[in-house]
Coordinates of N, CA, C and O in Angstrom, one line a residue:
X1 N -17.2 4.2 -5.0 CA -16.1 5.1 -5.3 C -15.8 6.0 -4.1 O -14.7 6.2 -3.7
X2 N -17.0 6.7 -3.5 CA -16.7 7.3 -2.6 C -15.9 6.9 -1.1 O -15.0 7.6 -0.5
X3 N -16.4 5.5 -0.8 CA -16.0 5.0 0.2 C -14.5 4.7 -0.3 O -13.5 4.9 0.4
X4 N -14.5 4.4 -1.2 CA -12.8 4.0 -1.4 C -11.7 5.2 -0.8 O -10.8 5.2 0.1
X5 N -12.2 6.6 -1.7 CA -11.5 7.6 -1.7 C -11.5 8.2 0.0 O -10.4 8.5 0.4
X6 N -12.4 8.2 0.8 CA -12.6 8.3 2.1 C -11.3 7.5 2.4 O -10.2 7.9 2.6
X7 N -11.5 6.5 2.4 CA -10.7 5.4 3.3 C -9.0 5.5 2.6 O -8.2 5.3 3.4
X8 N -8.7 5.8 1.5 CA -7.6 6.1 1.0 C -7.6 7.8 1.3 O -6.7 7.7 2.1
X9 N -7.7 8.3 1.2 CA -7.2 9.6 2.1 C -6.9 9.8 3.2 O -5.8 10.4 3.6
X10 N -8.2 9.2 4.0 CA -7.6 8.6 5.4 C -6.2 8.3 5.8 O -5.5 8.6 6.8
X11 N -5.8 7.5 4.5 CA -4.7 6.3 4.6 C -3.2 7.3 4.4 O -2.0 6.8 4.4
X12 N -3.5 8.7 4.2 CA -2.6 9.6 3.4 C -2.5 9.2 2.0 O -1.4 9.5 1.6
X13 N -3.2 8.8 1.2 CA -3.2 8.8 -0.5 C -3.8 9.7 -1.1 O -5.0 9.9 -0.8
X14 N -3.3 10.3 -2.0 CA -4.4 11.2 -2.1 C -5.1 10.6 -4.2 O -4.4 10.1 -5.1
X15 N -6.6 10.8 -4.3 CA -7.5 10.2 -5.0 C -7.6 11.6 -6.1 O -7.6 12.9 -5.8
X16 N -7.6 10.8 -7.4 CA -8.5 12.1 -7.9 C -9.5 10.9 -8.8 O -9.2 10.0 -9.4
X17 N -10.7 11.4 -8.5 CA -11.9 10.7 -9.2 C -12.0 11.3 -11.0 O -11.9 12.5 -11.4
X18 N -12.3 10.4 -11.8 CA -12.5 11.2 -13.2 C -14.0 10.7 -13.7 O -14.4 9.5 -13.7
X19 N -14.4 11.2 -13.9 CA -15.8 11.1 -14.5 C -16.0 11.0 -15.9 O -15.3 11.5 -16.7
X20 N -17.3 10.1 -16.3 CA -17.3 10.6 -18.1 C -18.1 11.9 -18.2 O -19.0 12.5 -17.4
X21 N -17.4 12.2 -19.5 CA -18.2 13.3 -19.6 C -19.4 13.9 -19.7 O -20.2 13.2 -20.2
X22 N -20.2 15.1 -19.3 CA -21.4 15.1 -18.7 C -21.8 14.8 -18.0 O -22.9 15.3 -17.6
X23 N -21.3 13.9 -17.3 CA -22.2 13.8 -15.8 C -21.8 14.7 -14.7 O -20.9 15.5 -15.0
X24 N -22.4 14.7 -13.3 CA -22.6 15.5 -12.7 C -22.5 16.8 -13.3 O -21.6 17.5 -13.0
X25 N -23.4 17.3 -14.1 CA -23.3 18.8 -14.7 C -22.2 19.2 -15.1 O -21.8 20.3 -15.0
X26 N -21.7 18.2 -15.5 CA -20.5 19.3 -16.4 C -20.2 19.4 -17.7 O -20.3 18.4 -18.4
X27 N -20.0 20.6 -18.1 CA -20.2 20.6 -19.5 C -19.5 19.8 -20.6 O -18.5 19.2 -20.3
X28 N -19.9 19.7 -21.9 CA -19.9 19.2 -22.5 C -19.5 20.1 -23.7 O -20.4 20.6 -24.3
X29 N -18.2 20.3 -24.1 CA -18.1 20.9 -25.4 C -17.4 20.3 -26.6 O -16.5 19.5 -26.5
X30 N -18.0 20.8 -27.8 CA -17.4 20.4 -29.0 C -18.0 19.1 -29.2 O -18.9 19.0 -28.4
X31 N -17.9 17.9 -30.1 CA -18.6 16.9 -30.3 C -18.0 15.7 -29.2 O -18.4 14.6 -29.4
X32 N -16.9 15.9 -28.1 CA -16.3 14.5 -27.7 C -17.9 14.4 -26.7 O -18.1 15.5 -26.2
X33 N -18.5 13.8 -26.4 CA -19.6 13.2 -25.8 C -18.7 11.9 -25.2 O -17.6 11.5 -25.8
X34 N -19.2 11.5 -24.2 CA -18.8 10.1 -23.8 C -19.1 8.3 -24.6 O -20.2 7.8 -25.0
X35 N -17.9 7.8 -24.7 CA -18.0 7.1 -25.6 C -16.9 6.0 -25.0 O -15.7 6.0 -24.9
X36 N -17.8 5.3 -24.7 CA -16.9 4.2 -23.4 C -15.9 3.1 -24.4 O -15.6 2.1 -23.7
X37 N -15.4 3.1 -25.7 CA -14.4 3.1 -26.4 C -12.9 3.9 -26.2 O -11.8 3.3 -26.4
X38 N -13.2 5.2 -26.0 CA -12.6 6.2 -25.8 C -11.7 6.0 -24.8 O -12.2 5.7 -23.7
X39 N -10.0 6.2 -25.0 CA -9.4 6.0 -23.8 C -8.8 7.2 -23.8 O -8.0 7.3 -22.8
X40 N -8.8 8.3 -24.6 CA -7.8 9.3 -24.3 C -7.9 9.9 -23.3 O -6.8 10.0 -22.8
X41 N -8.9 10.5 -22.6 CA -9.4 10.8 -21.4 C -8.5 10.8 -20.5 O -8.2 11.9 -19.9
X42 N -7.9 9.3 -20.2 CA -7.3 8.5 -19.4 C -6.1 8.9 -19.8 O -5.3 9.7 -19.2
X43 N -5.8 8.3 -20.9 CA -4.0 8.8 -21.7 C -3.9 10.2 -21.2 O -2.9 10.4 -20.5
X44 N -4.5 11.0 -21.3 CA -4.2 12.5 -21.4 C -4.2 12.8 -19.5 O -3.3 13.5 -19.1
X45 N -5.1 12.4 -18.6 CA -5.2 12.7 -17.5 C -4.0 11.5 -16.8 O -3.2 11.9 -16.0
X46 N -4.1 10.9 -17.1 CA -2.6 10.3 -16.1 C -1.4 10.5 -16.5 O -0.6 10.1 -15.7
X47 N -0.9 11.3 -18.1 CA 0.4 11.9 -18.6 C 0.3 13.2 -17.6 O 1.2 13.6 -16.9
X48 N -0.9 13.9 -17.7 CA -0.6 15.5 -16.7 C -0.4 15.2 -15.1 O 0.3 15.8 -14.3
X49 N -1.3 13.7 -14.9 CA -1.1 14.0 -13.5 C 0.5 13.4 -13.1 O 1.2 13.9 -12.2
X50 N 0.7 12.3 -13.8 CA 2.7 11.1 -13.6 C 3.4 12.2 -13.9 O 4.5 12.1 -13.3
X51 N 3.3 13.6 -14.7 CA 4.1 15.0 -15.0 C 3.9 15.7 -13.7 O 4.9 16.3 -13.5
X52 N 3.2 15.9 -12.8 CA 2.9 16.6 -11.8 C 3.4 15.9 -10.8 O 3.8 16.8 -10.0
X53 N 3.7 14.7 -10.5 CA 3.9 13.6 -9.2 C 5.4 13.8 -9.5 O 5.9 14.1 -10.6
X54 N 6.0 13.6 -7.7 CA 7.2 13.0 -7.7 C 7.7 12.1 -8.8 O 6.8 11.5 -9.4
X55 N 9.5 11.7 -9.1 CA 9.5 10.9 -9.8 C 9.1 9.4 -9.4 O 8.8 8.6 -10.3
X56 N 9.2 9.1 -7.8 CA 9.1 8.1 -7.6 C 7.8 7.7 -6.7 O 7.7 6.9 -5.8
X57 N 6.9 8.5 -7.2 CA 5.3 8.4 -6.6 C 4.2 7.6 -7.9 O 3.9 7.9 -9.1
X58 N 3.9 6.6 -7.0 CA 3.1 5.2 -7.7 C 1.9 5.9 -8.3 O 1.5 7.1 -8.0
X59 N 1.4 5.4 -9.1 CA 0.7 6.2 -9.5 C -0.4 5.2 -10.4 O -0.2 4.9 -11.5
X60 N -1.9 4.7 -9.3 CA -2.5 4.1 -9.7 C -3.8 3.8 -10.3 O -4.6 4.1 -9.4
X61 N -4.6 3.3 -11.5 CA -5.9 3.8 -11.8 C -6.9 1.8 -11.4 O -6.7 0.6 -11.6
X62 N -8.1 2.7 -10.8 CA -9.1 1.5 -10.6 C -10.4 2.3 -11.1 O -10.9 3.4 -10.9
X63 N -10.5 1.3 -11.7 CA -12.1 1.4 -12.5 C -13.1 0.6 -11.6 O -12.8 -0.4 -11.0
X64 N -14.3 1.0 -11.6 CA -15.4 0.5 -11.5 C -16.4 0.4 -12.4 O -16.8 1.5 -12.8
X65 N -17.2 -1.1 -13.3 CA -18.0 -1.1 -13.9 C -17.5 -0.9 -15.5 O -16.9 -1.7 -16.3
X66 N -18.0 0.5 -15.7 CA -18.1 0.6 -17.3 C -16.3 1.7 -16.8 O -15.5 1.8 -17.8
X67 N -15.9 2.2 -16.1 CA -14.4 2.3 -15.9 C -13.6 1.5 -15.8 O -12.7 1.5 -16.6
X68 N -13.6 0.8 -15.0 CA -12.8 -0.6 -15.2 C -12.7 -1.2 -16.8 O -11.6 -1.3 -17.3
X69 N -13.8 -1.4 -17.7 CA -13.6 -1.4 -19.0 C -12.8 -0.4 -19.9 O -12.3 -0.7 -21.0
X70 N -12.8 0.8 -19.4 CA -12.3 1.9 -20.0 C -10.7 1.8 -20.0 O -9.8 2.0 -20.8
X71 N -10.8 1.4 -18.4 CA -9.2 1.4 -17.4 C -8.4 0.2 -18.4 O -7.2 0.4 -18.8
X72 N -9.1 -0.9 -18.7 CA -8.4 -2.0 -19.2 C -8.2 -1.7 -20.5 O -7.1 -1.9 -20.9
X73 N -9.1 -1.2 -21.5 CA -8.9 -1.3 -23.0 C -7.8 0.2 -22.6 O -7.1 0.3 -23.6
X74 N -7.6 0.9 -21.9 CA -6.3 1.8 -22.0 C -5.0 0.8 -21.7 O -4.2 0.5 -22.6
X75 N -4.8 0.5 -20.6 CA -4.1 -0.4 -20.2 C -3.4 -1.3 -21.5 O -2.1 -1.3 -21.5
X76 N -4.2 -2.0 -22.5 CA -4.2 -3.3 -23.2 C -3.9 -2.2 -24.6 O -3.2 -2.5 -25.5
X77 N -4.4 -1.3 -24.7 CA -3.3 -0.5 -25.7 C -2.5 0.2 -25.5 O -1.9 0.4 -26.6
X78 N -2.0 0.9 -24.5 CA -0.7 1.8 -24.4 C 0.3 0.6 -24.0 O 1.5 1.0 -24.3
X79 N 0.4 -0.8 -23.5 CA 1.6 -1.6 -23.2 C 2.4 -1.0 -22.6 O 2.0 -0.7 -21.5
X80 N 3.7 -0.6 -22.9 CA 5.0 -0.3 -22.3 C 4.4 1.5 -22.2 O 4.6 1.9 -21.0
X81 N 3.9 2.3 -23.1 CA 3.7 3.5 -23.0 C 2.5 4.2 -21.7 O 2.1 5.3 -21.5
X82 N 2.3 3.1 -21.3 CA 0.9 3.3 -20.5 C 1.6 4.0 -19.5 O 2.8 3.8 -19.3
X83 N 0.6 5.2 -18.4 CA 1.7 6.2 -17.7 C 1.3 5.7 -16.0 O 1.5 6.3 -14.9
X84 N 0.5 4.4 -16.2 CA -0.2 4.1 -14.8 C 0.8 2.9 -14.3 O 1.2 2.1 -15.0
X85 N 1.1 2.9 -13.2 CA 2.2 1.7 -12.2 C 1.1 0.6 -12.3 O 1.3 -0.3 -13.1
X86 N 0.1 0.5 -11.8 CA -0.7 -0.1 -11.6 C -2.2 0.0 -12.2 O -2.4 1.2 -12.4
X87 N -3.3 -0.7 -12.6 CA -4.8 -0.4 -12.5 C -5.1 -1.6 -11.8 O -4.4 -2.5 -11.4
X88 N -6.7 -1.5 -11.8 CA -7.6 -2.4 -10.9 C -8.7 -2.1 -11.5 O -9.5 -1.2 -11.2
X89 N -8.8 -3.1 -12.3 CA -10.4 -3.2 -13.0 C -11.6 -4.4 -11.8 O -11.6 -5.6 -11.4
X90 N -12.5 -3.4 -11.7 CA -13.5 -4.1 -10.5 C -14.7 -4.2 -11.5 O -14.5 -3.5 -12.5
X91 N -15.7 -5.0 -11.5 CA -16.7 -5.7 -11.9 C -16.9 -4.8 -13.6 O -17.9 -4.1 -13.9
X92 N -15.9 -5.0 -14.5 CA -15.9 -4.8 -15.8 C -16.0 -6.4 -16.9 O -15.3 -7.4 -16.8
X93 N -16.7 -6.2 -17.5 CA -17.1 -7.1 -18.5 C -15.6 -7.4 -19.4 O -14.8 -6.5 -19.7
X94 N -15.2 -8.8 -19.9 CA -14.1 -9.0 -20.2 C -14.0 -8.9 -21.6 O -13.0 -8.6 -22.2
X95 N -15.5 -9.3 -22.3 CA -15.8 -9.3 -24.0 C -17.1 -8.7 -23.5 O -17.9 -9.1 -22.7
X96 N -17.2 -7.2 -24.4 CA -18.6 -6.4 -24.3 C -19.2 -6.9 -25.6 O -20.1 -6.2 -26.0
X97 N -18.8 -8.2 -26.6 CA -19.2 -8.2 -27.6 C -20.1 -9.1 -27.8 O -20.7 -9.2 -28.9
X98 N -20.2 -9.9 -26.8 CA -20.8 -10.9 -26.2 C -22.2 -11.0 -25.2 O -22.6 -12.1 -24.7

């Protein structure tokens, strides 16, 4: 993730990384704990940020791992309402039920 964001800034793009919750020290309030079901996170962070961006600025999400799973089950329920141009799911499991 790091190397990406390096090399895409570089590139003039600018990255914002999202994290699950609790990691790197950050707090944790009320009962939402991380719950790799959970897509609101995502809904709610790409509606504030596609509201902040020009109108005609791309506006893309790539997951890695257990994000990429996150990235897709958002993607595969929002359909037409999803607020992302693009995602890129990298080495995410296709059936976690399996």
């Amino acid at each position: 993730v790091k190397e990406f964001v390096v090399r895409k800034t570089k590139e003039g793009h600018t990255c914002i990384v999202m994290i699950a919750r609790g990691l790197m020290d950050t707090p944790v309030r009320g009962w939402n704990v991380f719950h790799g079901a959970r897509t609101n996170d995502i809904e709610l962070s790409s509606k504030a940020i596609r509201h902040a961006l020009h109108k005609h600025t791309l506006l893309a999400g790539v997951g890695f791992s257990m994000g990429a799973i996150i990235l897709s089950n958002y993607v595969a329920r929002s359909g037409t309402d999803c607020h992302l141009d693009a995602a890129v799911a990298v080495s995410g499991g296709l059936d976690m039920r399996e």
